[in-house]
Coordinates of N, CA and C in Angstrom, one line a residue:
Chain F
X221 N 0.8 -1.2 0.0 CA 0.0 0.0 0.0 C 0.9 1.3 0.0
X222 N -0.1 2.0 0.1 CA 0.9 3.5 0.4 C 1.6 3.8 -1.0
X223 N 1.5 3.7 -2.4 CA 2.2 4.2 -3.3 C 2.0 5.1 -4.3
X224 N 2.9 5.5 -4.6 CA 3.1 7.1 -4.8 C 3.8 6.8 -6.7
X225 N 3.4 7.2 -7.5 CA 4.1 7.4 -8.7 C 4.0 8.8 -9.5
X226 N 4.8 8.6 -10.2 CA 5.3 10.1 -11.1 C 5.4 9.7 -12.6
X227 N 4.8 10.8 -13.3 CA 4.9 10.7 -14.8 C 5.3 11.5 -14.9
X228 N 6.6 12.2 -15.8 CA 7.2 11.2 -16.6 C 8.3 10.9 -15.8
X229 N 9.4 9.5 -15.5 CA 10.5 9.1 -15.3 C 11.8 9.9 -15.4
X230 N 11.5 10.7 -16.8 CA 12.5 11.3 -17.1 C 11.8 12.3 -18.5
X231 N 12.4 13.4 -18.6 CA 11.9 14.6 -20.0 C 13.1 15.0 -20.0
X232 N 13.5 15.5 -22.0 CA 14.2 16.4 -22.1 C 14.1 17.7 -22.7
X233 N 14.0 18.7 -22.7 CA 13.4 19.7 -23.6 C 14.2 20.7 -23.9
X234 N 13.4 21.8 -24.8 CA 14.2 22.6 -25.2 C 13.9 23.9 -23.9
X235 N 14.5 25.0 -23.9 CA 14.6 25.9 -23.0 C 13.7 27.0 -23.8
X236 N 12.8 27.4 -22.8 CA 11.4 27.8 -23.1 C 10.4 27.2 -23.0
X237 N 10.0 26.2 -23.3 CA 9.2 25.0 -23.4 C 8.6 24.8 -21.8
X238 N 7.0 24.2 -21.8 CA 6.5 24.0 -20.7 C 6.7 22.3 -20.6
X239 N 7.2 22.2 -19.0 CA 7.2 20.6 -19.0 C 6.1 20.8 -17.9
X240 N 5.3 19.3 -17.8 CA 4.0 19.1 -16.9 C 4.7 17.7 -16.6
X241 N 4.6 17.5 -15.0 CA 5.1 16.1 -14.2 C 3.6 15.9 -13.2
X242 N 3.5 14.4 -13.4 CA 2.2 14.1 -12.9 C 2.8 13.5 -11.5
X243 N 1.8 13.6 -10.1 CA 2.0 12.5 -9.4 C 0.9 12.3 -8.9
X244 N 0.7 11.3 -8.6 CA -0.6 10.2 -8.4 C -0.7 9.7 -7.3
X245 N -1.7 9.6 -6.5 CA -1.2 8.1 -5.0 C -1.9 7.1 -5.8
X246 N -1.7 6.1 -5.6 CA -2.3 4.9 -6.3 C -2.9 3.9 -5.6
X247 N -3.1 4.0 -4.5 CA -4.1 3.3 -3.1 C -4.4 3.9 -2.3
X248 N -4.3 5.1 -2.0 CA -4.9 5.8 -1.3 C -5.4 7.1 -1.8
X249 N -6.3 8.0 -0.6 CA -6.6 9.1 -1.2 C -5.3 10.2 -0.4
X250 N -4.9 11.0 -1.2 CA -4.3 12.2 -0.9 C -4.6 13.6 -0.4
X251 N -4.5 14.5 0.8 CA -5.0 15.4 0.7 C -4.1 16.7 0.5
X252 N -2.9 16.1 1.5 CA -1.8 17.0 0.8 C -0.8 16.6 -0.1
X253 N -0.1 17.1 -0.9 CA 0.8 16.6 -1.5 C 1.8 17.5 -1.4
X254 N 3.5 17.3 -1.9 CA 4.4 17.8 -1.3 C 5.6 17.9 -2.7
X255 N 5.8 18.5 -3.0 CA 6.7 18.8 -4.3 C 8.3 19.2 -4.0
X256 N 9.4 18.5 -4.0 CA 10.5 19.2 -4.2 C 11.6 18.8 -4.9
X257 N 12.9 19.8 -4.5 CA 13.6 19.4 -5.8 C 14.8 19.0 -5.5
X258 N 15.3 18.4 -5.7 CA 16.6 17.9 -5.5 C 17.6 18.4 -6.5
X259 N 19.0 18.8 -5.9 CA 20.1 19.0 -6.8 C 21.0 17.9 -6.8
X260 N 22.2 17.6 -7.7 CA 23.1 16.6 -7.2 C 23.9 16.9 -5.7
X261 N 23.7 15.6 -5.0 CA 24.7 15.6 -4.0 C 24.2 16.8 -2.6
X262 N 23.0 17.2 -3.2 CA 22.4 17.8 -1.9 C 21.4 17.4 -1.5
X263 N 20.6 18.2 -0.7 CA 19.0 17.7 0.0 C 18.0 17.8 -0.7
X264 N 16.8 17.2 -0.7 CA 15.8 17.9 -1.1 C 15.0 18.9 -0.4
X265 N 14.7 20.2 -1.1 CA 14.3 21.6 -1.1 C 13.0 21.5 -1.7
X266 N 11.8 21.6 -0.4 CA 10.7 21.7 -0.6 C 10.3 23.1 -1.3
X267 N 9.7 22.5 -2.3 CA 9.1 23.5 -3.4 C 7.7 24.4 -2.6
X268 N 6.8 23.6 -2.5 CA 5.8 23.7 -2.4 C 4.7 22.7 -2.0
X269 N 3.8 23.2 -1.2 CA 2.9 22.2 -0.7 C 1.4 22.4 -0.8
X270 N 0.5 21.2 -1.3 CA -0.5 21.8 -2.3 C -1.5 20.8 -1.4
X271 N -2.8 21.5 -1.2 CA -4.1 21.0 -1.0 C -5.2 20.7 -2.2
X272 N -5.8 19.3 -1.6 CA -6.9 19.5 -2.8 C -7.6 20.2 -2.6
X273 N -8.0 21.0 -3.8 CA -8.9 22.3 -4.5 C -8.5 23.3 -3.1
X274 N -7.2 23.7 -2.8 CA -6.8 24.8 -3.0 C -6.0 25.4 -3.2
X275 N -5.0 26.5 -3.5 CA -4.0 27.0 -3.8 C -3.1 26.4 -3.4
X276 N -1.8 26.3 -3.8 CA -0.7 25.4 -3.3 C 0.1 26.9 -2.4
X277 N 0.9 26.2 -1.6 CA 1.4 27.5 -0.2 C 3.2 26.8 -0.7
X278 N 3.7 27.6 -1.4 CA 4.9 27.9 -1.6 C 6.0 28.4 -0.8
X279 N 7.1 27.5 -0.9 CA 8.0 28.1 -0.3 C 8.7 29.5 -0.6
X280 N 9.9 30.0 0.6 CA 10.2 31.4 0.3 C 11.5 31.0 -0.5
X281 N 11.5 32.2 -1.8 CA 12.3 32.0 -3.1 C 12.1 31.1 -4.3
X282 N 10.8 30.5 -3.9 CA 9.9 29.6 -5.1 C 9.3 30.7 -5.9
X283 N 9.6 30.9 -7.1 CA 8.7 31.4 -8.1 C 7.5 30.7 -8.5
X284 N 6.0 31.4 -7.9 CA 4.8 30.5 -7.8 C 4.5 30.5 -9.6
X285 N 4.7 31.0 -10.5 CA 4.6 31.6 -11.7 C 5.1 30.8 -12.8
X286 N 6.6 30.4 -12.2 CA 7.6 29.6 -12.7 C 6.7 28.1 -12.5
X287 N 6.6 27.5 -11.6 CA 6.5 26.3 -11.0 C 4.3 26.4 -10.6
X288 N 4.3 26.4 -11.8 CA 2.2 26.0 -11.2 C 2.0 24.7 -10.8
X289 N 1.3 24.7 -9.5 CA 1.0 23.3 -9.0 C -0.8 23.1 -9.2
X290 N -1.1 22.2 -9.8 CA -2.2 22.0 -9.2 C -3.0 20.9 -9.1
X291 N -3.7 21.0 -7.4 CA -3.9 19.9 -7.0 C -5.6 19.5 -7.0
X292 N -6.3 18.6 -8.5 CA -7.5 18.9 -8.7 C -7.7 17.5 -8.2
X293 N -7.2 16.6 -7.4 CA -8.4 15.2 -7.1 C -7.7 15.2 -5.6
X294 N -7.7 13.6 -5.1 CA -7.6 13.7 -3.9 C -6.5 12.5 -4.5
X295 N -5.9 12.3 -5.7 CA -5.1 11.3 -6.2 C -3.7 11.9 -7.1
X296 N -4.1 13.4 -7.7 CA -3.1 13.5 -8.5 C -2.8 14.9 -8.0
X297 N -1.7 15.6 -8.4 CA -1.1 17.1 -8.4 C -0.4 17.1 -9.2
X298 N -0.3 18.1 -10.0 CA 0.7 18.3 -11.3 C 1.6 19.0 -11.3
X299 N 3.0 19.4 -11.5 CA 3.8 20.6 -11.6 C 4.6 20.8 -13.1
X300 N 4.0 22.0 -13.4 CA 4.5 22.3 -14.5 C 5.5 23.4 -14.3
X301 N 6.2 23.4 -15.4 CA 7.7 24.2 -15.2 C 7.3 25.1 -16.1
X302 N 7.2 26.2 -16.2 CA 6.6 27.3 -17.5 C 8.4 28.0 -17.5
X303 N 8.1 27.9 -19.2 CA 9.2 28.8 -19.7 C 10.5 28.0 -19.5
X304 N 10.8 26.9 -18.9 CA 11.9 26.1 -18.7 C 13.5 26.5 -18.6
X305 N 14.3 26.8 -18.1 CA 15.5 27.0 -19.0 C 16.5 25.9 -18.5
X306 N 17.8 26.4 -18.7 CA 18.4 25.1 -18.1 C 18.8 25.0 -16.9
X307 N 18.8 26.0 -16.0 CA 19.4 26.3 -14.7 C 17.3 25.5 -13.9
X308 N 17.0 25.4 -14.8 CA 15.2 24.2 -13.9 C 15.7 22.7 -14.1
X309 N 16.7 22.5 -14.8 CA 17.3 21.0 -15.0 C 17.6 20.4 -13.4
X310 N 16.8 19.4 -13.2 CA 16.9 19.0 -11.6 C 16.2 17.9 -11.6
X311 N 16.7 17.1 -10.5 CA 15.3 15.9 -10.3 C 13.9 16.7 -9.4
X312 N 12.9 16.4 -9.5 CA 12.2 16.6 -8.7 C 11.3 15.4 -8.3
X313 N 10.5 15.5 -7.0 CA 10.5 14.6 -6.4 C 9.2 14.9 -5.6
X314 N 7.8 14.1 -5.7 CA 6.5 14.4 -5.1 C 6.7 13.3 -3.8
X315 N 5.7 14.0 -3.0 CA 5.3 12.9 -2.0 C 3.7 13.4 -1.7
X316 N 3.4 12.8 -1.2 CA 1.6 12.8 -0.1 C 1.3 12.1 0.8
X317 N 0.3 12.6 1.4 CA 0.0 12.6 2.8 C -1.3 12.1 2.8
X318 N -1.5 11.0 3.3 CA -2.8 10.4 3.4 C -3.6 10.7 4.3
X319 N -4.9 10.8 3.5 CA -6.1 12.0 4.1 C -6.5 10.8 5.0
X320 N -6.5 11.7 6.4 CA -7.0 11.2 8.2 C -5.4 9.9 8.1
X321 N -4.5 9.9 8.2 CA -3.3 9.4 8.1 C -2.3 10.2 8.8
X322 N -1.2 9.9 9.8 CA -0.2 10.4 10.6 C 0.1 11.8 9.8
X323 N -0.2 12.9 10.3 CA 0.1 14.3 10.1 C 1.9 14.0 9.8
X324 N 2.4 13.6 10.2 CA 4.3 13.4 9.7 C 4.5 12.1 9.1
X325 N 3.6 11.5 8.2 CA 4.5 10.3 7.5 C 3.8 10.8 5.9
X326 N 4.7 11.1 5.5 CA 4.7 11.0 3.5 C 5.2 10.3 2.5
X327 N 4.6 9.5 1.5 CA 5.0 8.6 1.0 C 5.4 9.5 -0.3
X328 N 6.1 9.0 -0.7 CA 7.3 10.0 -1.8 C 7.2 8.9 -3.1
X329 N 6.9 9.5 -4.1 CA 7.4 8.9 -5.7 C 8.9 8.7 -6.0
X330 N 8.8 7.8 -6.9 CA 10.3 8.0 -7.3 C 11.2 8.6 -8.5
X331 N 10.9 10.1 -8.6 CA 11.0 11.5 -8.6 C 11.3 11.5 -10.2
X332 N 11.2 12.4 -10.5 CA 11.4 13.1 -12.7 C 12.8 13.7 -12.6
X333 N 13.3 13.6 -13.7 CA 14.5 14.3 -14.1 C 14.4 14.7 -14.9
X334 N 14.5 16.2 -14.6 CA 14.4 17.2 -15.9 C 15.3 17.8 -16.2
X335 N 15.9 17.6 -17.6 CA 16.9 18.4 -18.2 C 16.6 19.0 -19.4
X336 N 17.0 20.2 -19.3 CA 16.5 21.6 -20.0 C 17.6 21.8 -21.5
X337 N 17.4 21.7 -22.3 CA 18.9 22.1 -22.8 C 18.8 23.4 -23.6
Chain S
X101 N 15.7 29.2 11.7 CA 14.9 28.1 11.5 C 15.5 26.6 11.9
X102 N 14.7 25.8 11.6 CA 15.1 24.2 11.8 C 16.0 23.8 10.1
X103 N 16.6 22.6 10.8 CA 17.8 22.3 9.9 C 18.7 20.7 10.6
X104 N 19.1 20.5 9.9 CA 19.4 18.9 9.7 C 20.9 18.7 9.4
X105 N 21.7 18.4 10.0 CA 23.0 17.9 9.7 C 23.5 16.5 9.7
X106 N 24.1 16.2 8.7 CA 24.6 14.4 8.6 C 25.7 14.5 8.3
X107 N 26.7 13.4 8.3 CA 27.5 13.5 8.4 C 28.1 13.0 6.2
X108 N 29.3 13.8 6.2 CA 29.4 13.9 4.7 C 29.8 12.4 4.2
X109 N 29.3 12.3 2.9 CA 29.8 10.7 2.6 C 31.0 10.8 0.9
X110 N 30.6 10.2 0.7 CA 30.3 8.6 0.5 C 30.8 7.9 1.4
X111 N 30.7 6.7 2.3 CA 30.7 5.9 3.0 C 30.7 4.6 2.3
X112 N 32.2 4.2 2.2 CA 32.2 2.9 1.9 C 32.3 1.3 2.5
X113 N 32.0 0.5 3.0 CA 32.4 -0.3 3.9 C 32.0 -1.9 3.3
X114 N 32.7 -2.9 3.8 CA 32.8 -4.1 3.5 C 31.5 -4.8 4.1
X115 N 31.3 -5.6 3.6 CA 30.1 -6.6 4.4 C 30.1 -6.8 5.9
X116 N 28.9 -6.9 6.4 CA 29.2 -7.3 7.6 C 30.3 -6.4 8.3
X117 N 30.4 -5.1 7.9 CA 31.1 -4.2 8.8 C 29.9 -3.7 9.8
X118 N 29.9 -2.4 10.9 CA 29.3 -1.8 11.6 C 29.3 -0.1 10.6
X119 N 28.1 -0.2 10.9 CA 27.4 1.4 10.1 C 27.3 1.8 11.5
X120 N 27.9 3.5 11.1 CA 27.3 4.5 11.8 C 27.0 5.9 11.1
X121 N 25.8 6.2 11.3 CA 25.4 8.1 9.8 C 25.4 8.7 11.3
X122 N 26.1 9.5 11.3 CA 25.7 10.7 12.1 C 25.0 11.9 11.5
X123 N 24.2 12.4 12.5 CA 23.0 13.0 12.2 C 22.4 13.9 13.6
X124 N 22.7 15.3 13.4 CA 22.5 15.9 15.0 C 21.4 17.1 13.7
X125 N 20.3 17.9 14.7 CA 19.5 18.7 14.2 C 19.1 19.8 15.0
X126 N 18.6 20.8 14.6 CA 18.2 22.1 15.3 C 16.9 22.1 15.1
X127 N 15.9 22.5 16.0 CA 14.3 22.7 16.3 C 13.8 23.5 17.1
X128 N 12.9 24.3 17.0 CA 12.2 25.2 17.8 C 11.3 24.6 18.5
X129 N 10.9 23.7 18.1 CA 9.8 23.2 18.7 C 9.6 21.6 19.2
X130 N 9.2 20.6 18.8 CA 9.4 19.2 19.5 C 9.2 18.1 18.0
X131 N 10.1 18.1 17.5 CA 10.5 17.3 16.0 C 10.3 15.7 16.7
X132 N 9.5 15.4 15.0 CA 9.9 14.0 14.8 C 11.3 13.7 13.9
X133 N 11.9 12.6 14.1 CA 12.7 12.6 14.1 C 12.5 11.4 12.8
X134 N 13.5 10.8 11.2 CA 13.1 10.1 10.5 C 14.5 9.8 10.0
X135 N 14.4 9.0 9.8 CA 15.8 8.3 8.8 C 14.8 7.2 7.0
X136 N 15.6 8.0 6.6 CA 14.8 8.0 4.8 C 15.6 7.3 4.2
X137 N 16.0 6.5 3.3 CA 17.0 5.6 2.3 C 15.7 5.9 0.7
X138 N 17.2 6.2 -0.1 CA 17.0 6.1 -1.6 C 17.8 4.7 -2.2
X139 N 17.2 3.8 -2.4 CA 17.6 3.3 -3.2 C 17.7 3.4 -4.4
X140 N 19.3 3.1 -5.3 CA 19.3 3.4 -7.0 C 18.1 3.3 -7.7
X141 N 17.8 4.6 -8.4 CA 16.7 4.8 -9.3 C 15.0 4.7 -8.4
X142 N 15.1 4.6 -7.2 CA 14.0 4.6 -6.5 C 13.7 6.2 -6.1
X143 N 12.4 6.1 -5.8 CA 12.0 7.3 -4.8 C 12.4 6.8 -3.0
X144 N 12.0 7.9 -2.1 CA 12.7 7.9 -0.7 C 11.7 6.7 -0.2
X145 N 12.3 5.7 0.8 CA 11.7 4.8 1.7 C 11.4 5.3 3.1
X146 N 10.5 5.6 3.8 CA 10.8 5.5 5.1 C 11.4 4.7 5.8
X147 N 12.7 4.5 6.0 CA 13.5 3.3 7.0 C 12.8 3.1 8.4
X148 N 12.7 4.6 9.1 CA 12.4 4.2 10.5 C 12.6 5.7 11.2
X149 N 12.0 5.4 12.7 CA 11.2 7.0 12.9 C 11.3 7.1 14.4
X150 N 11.4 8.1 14.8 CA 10.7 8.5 16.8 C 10.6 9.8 16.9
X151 N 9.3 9.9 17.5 CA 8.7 10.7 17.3 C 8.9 11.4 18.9
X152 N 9.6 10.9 19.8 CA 9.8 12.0 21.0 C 11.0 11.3 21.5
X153 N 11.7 12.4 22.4 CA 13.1 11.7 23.0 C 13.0 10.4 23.9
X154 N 14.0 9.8 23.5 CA 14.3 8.1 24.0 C 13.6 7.5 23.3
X155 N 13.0 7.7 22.6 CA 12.6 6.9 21.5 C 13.4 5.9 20.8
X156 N 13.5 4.6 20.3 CA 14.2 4.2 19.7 C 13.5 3.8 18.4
X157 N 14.2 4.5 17.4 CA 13.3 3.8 16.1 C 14.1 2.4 15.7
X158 N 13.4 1.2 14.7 CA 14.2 -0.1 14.1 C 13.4 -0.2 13.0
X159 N 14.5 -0.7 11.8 CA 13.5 -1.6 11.1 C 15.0 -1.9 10.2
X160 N 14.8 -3.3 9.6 CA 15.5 -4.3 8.8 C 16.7 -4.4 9.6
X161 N 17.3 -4.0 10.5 CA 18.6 -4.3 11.7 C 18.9 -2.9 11.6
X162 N 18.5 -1.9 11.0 CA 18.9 -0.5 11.6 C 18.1 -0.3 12.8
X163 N 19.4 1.4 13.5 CA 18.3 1.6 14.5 C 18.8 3.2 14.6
X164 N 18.0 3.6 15.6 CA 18.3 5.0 15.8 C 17.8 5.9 17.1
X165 N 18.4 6.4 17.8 CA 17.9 6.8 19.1 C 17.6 8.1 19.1
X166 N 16.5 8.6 19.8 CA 16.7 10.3 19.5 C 17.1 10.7 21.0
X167 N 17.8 11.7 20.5 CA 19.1 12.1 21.9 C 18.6 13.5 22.0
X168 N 17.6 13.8 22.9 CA 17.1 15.6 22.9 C 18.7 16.1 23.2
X169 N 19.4 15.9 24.3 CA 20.5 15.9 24.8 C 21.9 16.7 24.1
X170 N 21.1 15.6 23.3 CA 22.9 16.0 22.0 C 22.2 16.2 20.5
X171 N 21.3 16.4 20.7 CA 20.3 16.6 19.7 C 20.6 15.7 18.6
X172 N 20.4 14.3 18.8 CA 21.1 13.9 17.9 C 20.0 12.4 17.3
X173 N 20.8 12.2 16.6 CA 19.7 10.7 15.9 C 20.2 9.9 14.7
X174 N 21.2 9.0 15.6 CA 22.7 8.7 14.6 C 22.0 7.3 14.1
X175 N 22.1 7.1 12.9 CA 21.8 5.8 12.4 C 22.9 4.6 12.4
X176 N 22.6 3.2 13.2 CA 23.7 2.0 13.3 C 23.2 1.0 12.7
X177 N 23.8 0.2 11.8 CA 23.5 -1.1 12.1 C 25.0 -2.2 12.4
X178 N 24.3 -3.3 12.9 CA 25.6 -4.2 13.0 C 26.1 -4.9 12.3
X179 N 25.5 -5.1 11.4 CA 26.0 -5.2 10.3 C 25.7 -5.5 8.8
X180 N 26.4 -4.6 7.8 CA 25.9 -4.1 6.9 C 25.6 -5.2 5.5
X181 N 25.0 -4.9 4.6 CA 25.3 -6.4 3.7 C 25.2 -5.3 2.1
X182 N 25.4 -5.9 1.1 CA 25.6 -5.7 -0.4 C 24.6 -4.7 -0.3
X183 N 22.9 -5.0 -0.1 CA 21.6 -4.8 -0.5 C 21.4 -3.8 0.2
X184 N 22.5 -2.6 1.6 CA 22.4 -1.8 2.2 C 22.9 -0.8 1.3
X185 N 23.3 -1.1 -0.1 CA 24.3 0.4 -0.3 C 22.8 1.4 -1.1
X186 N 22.6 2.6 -1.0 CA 21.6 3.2 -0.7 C 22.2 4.9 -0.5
X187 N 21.6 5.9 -0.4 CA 21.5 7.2 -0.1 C 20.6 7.5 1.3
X188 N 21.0 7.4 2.4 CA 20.5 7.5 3.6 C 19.9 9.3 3.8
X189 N 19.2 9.6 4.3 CA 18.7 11.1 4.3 C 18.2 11.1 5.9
X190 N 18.9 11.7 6.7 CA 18.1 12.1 7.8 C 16.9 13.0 7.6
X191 N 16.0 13.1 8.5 CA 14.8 14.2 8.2 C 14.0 14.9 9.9
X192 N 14.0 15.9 9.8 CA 13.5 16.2 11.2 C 11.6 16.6 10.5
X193 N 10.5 16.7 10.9 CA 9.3 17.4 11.0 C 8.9 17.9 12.5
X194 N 8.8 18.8 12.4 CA 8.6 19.8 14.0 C 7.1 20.0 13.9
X195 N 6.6 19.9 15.0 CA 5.4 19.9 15.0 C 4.7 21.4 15.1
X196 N 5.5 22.0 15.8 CA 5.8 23.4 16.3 C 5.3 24.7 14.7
X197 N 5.2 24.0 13.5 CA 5.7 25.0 13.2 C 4.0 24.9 12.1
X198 N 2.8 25.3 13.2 CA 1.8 25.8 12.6 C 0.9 24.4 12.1
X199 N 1.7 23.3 12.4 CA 0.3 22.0 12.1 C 1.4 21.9 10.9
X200 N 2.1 22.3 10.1 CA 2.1 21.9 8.5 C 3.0 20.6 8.1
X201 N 3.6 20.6 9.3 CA 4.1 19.3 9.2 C 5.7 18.7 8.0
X202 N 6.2 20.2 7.6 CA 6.9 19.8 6.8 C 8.1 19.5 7.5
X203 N 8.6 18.7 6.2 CA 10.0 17.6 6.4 C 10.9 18.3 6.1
X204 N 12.0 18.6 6.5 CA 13.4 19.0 6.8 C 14.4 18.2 6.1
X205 N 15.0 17.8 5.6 CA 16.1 16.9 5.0 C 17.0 17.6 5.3
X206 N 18.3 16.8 5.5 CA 20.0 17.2 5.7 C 20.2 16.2 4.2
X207 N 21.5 16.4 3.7 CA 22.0 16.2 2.4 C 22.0 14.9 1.8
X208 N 22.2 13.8 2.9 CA 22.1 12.6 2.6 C 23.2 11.9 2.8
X209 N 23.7 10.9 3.1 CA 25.1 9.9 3.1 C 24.9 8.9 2.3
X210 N 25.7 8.7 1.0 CA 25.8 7.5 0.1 C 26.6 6.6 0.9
X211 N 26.0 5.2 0.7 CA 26.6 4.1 1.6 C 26.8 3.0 0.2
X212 N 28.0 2.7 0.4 CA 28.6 1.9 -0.7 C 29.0 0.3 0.5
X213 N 28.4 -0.6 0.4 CA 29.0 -1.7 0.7 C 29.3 -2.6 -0.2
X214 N 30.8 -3.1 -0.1 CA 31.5 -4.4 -1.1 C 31.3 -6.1 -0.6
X215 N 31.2 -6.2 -1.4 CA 31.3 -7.9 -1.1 C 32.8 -8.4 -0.5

């Protein structure tokens, strides 16, 4: 139980270009979901954290404009990268939070790699 | 703010050696405490958890104590095998900080074990 997946595995695009990354829970319902990004060789840096049907509450120095989240079921949230360049080339990496489920346990996808060229 | 320190890797060790990740954190408020593993090409696992001091978290022969003390929450096992090598990630969540519940990560320790 408890699993979490991500479309796509991997994108590569041109710079400018909108990329859209899906993530899904796949046995349970989600209420929050949890978006971030990972660099090489560092932590992951929560992007943003998104409720169903409402705005997603962004972290500080996240461009909410750059990075649209949205969270329309209690299964999926999407992040699109608008305008792309290469310095957005990163893994990123979803998790969720199972609705009436331990306020601190998130089950995490196993994350997109995006490279911009 | 809150924040997460591990100790830097790559960490390489032989079978059946003793692991130890060190991992000490800063909190305003009363954190749970998480130890996370990436396995290659995977997304993050929850390994194992404690959620208030003296806590001992376990799971698959890891373990981990939370030390309000020395603020600390060092990951051991006794001994390591091939199927441990992995990206270990400490993680604090503070409860303190408005209900929201978010996860904190420190950088991670690559663990390389050889046959």
């Amino acid at each position: 139980g408890a699993v979490v997946s991500q479309h796509p595995s991997r994108v590569i695009c041109k710079s400018g270009t909108s990329v859209k990354i899906e993530c899904r829970s796949l046995d349970f319902q989600a209420t929050t979901m949890f978006w971030y990004r990972q660099f090489p060789k560092q932590s992951l840096m929560l992007m943003a954290t998104s409720n169903e049907g409402s705005k997603a509450t962004y972290e500080q120095g996240v461009e909410k404009d750059k990075f649209l989240i949205n969270h329309a079921s209690l299964t999926l949230s999407t992040l699109t990268v608008t305008s792309a360049h290469p310095e957005d080339s990163s893994f990123y990496i979803c998790s969720a939070r199972e609705a009436g489920g331990q306020r601190n346990e998130q089950f995490f996808g196993p994350g997109t790699r995006l490279t911009v060229l | 703010g809150d924040s997460v320190t591990q100790m830097e890797g790559p960490v390489t060790l032989s079978e059946e050696a003793f692991l130890t990740i060190n991992c000490t954190y800063t909190a305003t408020g009363y954190p749970s405490l998480f130890w996370y593993v990436q396995y290659p090409g995977e997304g993050l696992q929850l390994l194992l958890k404690a959620t208030k001091a003296d806590d001992k978290g376990s799971n698959k022969g890891f373990e981990a104590t939370y030390r309000k003390e020395t603020t600390s929450f060092h990951l051991e096992k006794g001994s390591v095998q091939v199927s441990d090598s992995a990206v270990y990630f400490c993680a604090l969540s503070d409860r303190a900080q408005g209900g929201s519940e978010k996860l904190v990560f420190g950088k991670g320790t690559k663990l390389t074990v050889n046959p």
